[in-house]
Amino acid sequence: MINQATKVDVLKQGSHEFATMRRLAMRFRGILRGL
């Protein structure tokens, strides 16, 4: 059983990675649209 602190850390890290992926995807879409 995972304790609460570890779960929160994992969620924070996951959301950070998700935000980075979204930013990259938006930039990539912008580049494709510009072509």
The first five atom37 places (N, CA, C, CB, O) and aatype in JSON, in Angstrom:
{
  "aatype": [12, 9, 2, 5, 0, 16, 11, 19, 3, 19, 10, 11, 5, 7, 15, 8, 6, 13, 0, 16, 12, 1, 1, 10, 0, 12, 1, 13, 1, 7, 9, 10, 1, 7, 10],
  "atom_mask": [
    [1, 1, 1, 1, 1],
    [1, 1, 1, 1, 1],
    [1, 1, 1, 1, 1],
    [1, 1, 1, 1, 1],
    [1, 1, 1, 1, 1],
    [1, 1, 1, 1, 1],
    [1, 1, 1, 1, 1],
    [1, 1, 1, 1, 1],
    [1, 1, 1, 1, 1],
    [1, 1, 1, 1, 1],
    [1, 1, 1, 1, 1],
    [1, 1, 1, 1, 1],
    [1, 1, 1, 1, 1],
    [1, 1, 1, 0, 1],
    [1, 1, 1, 1, 1],
    [1, 1, 1, 1, 1],
    [1, 1, 1, 1, 1],
    [1, 1, 1, 1, 1],
    [1, 1, 1, 1, 1],
    [1, 1, 1, 1, 1],
    [1, 1, 1, 1, 1],
    [1, 1, 1, 1, 1],
    [1, 1, 1, 1, 1],
    [1, 1, 1, 1, 1],
    [1, 1, 1, 1, 1],
    [1, 1, 1, 1, 1],
    [1, 1, 1, 1, 1],
    [1, 1, 1, 1, 1],
    [1, 1, 1, 1, 1],
    [1, 1, 1, 0, 1],
    [1, 1, 1, 1, 1],
    [1, 1, 1, 1, 1],
    [1, 1, 1, 1, 1],
    [1, 1, 1, 0, 1],
    [1, 1, 1, 1, 1]
  ],
  "atom_positions": [
    [[0.85, -1.21, 0.0], [0.0, 0.0, 0.0], [0.88, 1.25, 0.0], [-0.96, 0.01, 1.24], [1.77, 1.4, 0.84]],
    [[0.63, 2.14, -0.94], [1.44, 3.35, -1.06], [0.94, 4.38, -0.05], [1.38, 3.93, -2.52], [-0.26, 4.61, 0.08]],
    [[1.89, 5.01, 0.66], [1.47, 6.05, 1.61], [1.12, 7.33, 0.85], [2.58, 6.33, 2.66], [1.5, 7.5, -0.3]],
    [[0.39, 8.22, 1.52], [-0.17, 9.4, 0.85], [0.89, 10.3, 0.24], [-1.0, 10.2, 1.83], [0.72, 10.79, -0.88]],
    [[2.0, 10.52, 0.95], [3.03, 11.43, 0.46], [3.59, 10.96, -0.87], [4.16, 11.56, 1.5], [3.77, 11.75, -1.79]],
    [[3.87, 9.66, -0.97], [4.43, 9.13, -2.21], [3.44, 9.31, -3.35], [4.79, 7.63, -2.05], [3.82, 9.66, -4.47]],
    [[2.17, 9.07, -3.07], [1.14, 9.19, -4.11], [1.09, 10.63, -4.62], [-0.25, 8.75, -3.56], [0.99, 10.86, -5.83]],
    [[1.15, 11.59, -3.71], [1.1, 13.0, -4.09], [2.31, 13.35, -4.95], [1.05, 13.91, -2.84], [2.18, 14.06, -5.95]],
    [[3.5, 12.86, -4.56], [4.71, 13.13, -5.34], [4.57, 12.59, -6.75], [5.94, 12.51, -4.66], [4.92, 13.27, -7.72]],
    [[4.06, 11.38, -6.87], [3.89, 10.77, -8.2], [2.92, 11.59, -9.04], [3.4, 9.31, -8.07], [3.15, 11.81, -10.22]],
    [[1.83, 12.04, -8.42], [0.83, 12.83, -9.15], [1.44, 14.14, -9.62], [-0.39, 13.1, -8.27], [1.2, 14.57, -10.75]],
    [[2.23, 14.79, -8.75], [2.86, 16.06, -9.13], [3.79, 15.85, -10.31], [3.63, 16.67, -7.94], [3.77, 16.62, -11.27]],
    [[4.61, 14.8, -10.24], [5.56, 14.54, -11.32], [4.81, 14.24, -12.61], [6.49, 13.36, -10.95], [5.19, 14.72, -13.67]],
    [[3.75, 13.44, -12.51], [2.97, 13.07, -13.69], [2.33, 14.29, -14.33], [0.0, 0.0, 0.0], [2.35, 14.43, -15.55]],
    [[1.76, 15.19, -13.52], [1.11, 16.37, -14.07], [2.13, 17.29, -14.73], [0.33, 17.12, -12.98], [1.84, 17.93, -15.74]],
    [[3.35, 17.35, -14.14], [4.4, 18.18, -14.73], [4.79, 17.63, -16.09], [5.64, 18.23, -13.79], [4.93, 18.39, -17.05]],
    [[4.96, 16.31, -16.19], [5.31, 15.7, -17.47], [4.19, 15.91, -18.48], [5.61, 14.19, -17.3], [4.44, 16.15, -19.66]],
    [[2.94, 15.82, -18.01], [1.79, 16.01, -18.89], [1.79, 17.43, -19.44], [0.48, 15.72, -18.13], [1.52, 17.63, -20.63]],
    [[2.09, 18.41, -18.59], [2.11, 19.8, -19.04], [3.2, 20.0, -20.09], [2.35, 20.75, -17.85], [2.99, 20.7, -21.08]],
    [[4.36, 19.38, -19.87], [5.46, 19.5, -20.83], [5.07, 18.88, -22.16], [6.74, 18.83, -20.28], [5.32, 19.46, -23.22]],
    [[4.45, 17.7, -22.1], [4.04, 17.02, -23.33], [3.03, 17.89, -24.09], [3.43, 15.64, -23.01], [3.1, 18.0, -25.31]],
    [[2.1, 18.49, -23.36], [1.07, 19.31, -24.01], [1.7, 20.52, -24.69], [0.01, 19.76, -23.0], [1.32, 20.89, -25.8]],
    [[2.68, 21.14, -23.99], [3.34, 22.31, -24.57], [4.06, 21.92, -25.86], [4.33, 22.94, -23.56], [4.0, 22.64, -26.86]],
    [[4.75, 20.78, -25.83], [5.45, 20.31, -27.02], [4.47, 20.0, -28.14], [6.3, 19.07, -26.71], [4.72, 20.34, -29.3]],
    [[3.35, 19.37, -27.8], [2.36, 19.01, -28.81], [1.78, 20.27, -29.46], [1.23, 18.16, -28.19], [1.59, 20.31, -30.67]],
    [[1.51, 21.29, -28.65], [0.95, 22.54, -29.19], [1.95, 23.17, -30.15], [0.6, 23.52, -28.05], [1.56, 23.63, -31.23]],
    [[3.23, 23.2, -29.77], [4.26, 23.79, -30.62], [4.37, 22.99, -31.92], [5.62, 23.83, -29.89], [4.5, 23.56, -33.0]],
    [[4.31, 21.66, -31.8], [4.43, 20.79, -32.97], [3.27, 21.04, -33.93], [4.47, 19.31, -32.55], [3.46, 21.13, -35.14]],
    [[2.05, 21.16, -33.36], [0.88, 21.43, -34.2], [1.02, 22.78, -34.89], [-0.41, 21.39, -33.36], [0.64, 22.92, -36.05]],
    [[1.55, 23.76, -34.18], [1.75, 25.08, -34.77], [2.71, 25.02, -35.94], [0.0, 0.0, 0.0], [2.48, 25.66, -36.97]],
    [[3.78, 24.24, -35.8], [4.75, 24.08, -36.88], [4.09, 23.42, -38.08], [5.97, 23.25, -36.4], [4.27, 23.85, -39.22]],
    [[3.33, 22.35, -37.81], [2.67, 21.64, -38.92], [1.69, 22.56, -39.63], [1.94, 20.38, -38.39], [1.59, 22.54, -40.86]],
    [[0.96, 23.38, -38.88], [-0.02, 24.28, -39.48], [0.69, 25.34, -40.32], [-0.89, 24.95, -38.38], [0.16, 25.8, -41.33]],
    [[1.9, 25.72, -39.89], [2.66, 26.75, -40.61], [3.22, 26.25, -41.93], [0.0, 0.0, 0.0], [3.56, 27.06, -42.79]],
    [[3.33, 24.94, -42.1], [3.91, 24.41, -43.34], [2.96, 24.55, -44.52], [4.29, 22.94, -43.17], [3.28, 24.16, -45.63]]
  ]
}
